[in-house]
Amino acid sequence: MNLTNLADIRALLARHDFRFSKSLGQNFLTASWVPEDMVAGAGVTRENGVLEIGPGAGSMTKCLCDAAHHVLSIELDERLIPLLTAFLAERDNFTLVQGDVMMLNLADVTKDLRKPLSVVANIPYYITTPLLNMLLSFGGRMVFVHYLSQEYLGVNGLFGDVLGMLNLAELGIGSAMIFSMYRPAAQNDEKQLARLMNLYRTLYRIVALAV
């Protein structure tokens, strides 16, 4: 079966009584060169594992399985699970996980994949930014674990918690300071600016002592 052929796609979807979901931004690839070029562009080889996000009907997944050591695909739409399972049943280097990639613990999900790990996705544009931010954070944590050990990752988390606490303790003083200084700055009122700076210096010292 060729899942970049419209007739084959329609037959497969009809067999599984599947309808596209606009809310999930679903679109399936219908040009065979697209998944092939995406896999080639990702630099996937037999030496690395692949995390695929949003396999859809599996057209790119098949190409990934041909190129990679092992492919782990995460699919949000549970209706696609039987379809993907049937289409890729003969692939022994394929694992399918049903769930929301934004909610999963990627470190646990990908722990058995061979490193270096490639991430390949055909996703709707509206989740691109949060997904990239999450993947960059995940990648940074993987670097810490791989090169600097788990202890350093704990230190990194501790510093992150300290910075978060400082940000909370600041209670918007910085924003208030900037806002209150607009008028005296516009009026060139140096005495008022000096009084405000002294006030905020005192407030920040109190915050520092409290923290």
XYZ file of C-alpha atoms in Angstrom:
211
model
C 0.000 0.000 0.000
C 1.247 3.454 -0.962
C 0.104 6.030 1.595
C 1.137 8.944 -0.602
C -1.446 7.796 -3.137
C -4.849 9.423 -2.655
C -6.772 6.300 -3.662
C -4.873 4.133 -1.180
C -5.262 6.726 1.576
C -9.014 6.987 1.017
C -9.392 3.197 0.981
C -7.446 2.835 4.233
C -9.385 5.624 5.954
C -12.702 4.165 4.809
C -11.703 0.717 6.080
C -11.092 2.159 9.532
C -14.034 4.596 9.351
C -11.684 7.530 9.924
C -12.569 11.201 9.458
C -10.109 14.081 9.544
C -10.195 16.320 12.619
C -9.848 20.037 11.914
C -9.281 20.718 15.598
C -6.136 18.565 15.473
C -4.901 20.221 12.279
C -4.649 16.850 10.532
C -3.213 16.652 7.045
C -1.670 13.617 5.367
C 1.228 13.719 2.909
C 0.182 12.890 -0.661
C 3.465 13.422 -2.536
C 5.973 10.594 -2.165
C 9.008 12.880 -2.439
C 7.974 14.964 0.607
C 8.523 12.329 3.330
C 11.634 11.086 1.514
C 13.118 14.608 1.438
C 12.164 15.239 5.075
C 13.876 12.048 6.204
C 16.970 12.819 4.123
C 17.045 16.405 5.437
C 16.862 15.149 9.027
C 20.078 13.198 8.449
C 18.553 9.965 9.747
C 20.848 6.917 9.574
C 21.004 3.382 10.971
C 23.211 4.746 13.731
C 20.522 6.785 15.486
C 17.028 6.489 16.871
C 14.138 8.702 15.816
C 11.357 10.353 17.762
C 8.497 11.081 15.362
C 5.733 13.421 16.469
C 2.397 13.094 14.692
C 2.837 10.119 12.324
C -0.604 10.573 10.768
C -1.323 7.629 8.481
C 2.306 6.520 8.551
C 3.721 7.552 5.158
C 6.747 9.311 6.670
C 6.982 6.714 9.444
C 7.598 4.028 6.814
C 10.470 6.055 5.314
C 11.911 6.614 8.791
C 11.797 2.887 9.557
C 13.684 2.237 6.315
C 16.439 4.676 7.338
C 16.730 4.574 11.138
C 17.810 2.109 13.788
C 14.479 2.438 15.576
C 11.492 4.783 15.312
C 9.260 5.782 18.205
C 6.130 7.617 17.070
C 3.835 9.606 19.336
C 0.275 10.056 18.067
C -2.370 12.109 19.866
C -5.412 10.823 17.954
C -6.314 7.409 19.366
C -8.413 6.689 16.253
C -5.186 6.408 14.244
C -3.635 3.755 16.498
C -5.267 0.689 14.837
C -4.569 2.178 11.407
C -0.870 2.714 12.145
C -0.550 -0.634 13.910
C -1.950 -2.465 10.878
C 0.096 -0.524 8.321
C 3.424 -0.949 10.156
C 2.833 -4.389 11.653
C 5.765 -5.931 9.773
C 8.271 -3.327 11.011
C 10.309 -4.655 13.914
C 12.032 -1.302 14.472
C 8.838 0.641 15.185
C 7.170 1.572 18.480
C 3.899 3.494 18.743
C 2.862 5.556 21.761
C -0.576 7.144 22.039
C -0.590 10.432 23.924
C 0.007 14.166 23.924
C 3.710 14.861 23.353
C 3.393 18.066 25.402
C 2.290 16.044 28.438
C 4.624 13.044 28.195
C 7.954 12.632 29.968
C 10.166 12.457 26.895
C 13.211 11.354 28.879
C 11.348 8.203 29.944
C 9.659 7.638 26.592
C 12.902 7.847 24.599
C 15.286 6.209 27.099
C 15.668 3.038 24.992
C 16.252 4.827 21.683
C 19.783 4.836 20.327
C 21.551 8.178 20.650
C 22.097 10.598 18.974
C 18.372 11.087 18.694
C 16.656 12.733 15.728
C 13.246 14.402 16.048
C 11.023 14.465 12.965
C 7.505 15.889 12.848
C 4.708 16.822 10.487
C 2.641 18.961 12.836
C 0.085 21.789 12.674
C 1.661 25.233 12.819
C -0.216 26.346 15.932
C 1.748 24.023 18.236
C 5.131 24.602 16.583
C 6.383 27.257 19.028
C 5.453 25.492 22.301
C 6.692 22.194 20.899
C 10.060 23.654 19.861
C 10.456 25.298 23.265
C 9.719 21.991 24.973
C 12.123 20.064 22.710
C 14.918 22.598 23.287
C 14.435 22.242 27.037
C 14.426 18.453 26.686
C 17.581 18.591 24.563
C 19.347 20.735 27.138
C 18.477 18.313 29.919
C 19.710 15.380 27.823
C 23.048 17.154 27.315
C 23.359 17.696 31.071
C 22.611 14.034 31.803
C 24.828 12.653 29.029
C 27.892 14.844 29.529
C 27.678 16.278 33.043
C 25.831 13.532 34.949
C 22.553 13.570 36.853
C 24.047 15.553 39.763
C 24.672 18.578 37.555
C 21.122 18.391 36.265
C 19.924 18.585 39.870
C 22.097 21.672 40.448
C 20.678 23.226 37.278
C 17.157 22.582 38.551
C 18.036 24.093 41.927
C 19.320 27.304 40.330
C 16.160 27.428 38.213
C 14.026 27.148 41.372
C 16.034 29.911 43.086
C 15.588 32.231 40.103
C 11.878 31.443 40.033
C 11.580 32.285 43.732
C 13.429 35.568 43.221
C 11.116 36.432 40.353
C 8.098 35.709 42.558
C 9.527 37.682 45.481
C 10.119 40.700 43.248
C 6.303 41.040 43.089
C 6.313 43.314 40.065
C 8.439 46.018 41.668
C 10.495 46.385 38.496
C 7.408 46.983 36.356
C 6.024 49.474 38.856
C 9.378 51.259 38.966
C 9.521 51.677 35.207
C 5.912 52.890 35.022
C 6.294 55.409 37.861
C 9.428 56.907 36.322
C 7.830 57.789 32.966
C 6.346 61.160 34.049
C 9.337 62.533 36.021
C 11.656 61.422 33.218
C 9.475 63.179 30.627
C 9.381 66.316 32.815
C 13.112 66.111 33.539
C 12.328 66.044 37.275
C 15.648 64.789 38.632
C 14.667 65.174 42.289
C 11.618 62.915 41.876
C 13.671 60.381 39.960
C 16.241 60.340 42.773
C 13.516 59.842 45.396
C 12.028 56.931 43.403
C 15.427 55.295 42.962
C 16.076 55.505 46.703
C 12.646 54.020 47.421
C 13.151 51.092 45.061
C 16.658 50.474 46.403
C 15.156 50.134 49.879
C 12.401 47.810 48.613
C 14.867 45.539 46.828
C 17.018 45.329 49.971
C 13.935 44.222 51.924
C 13.145 41.597 49.256
C 16.764 40.358 49.340
C 16.665 39.993 53.135
C 13.317 38.185 52.973
C 14.581 35.696 50.404
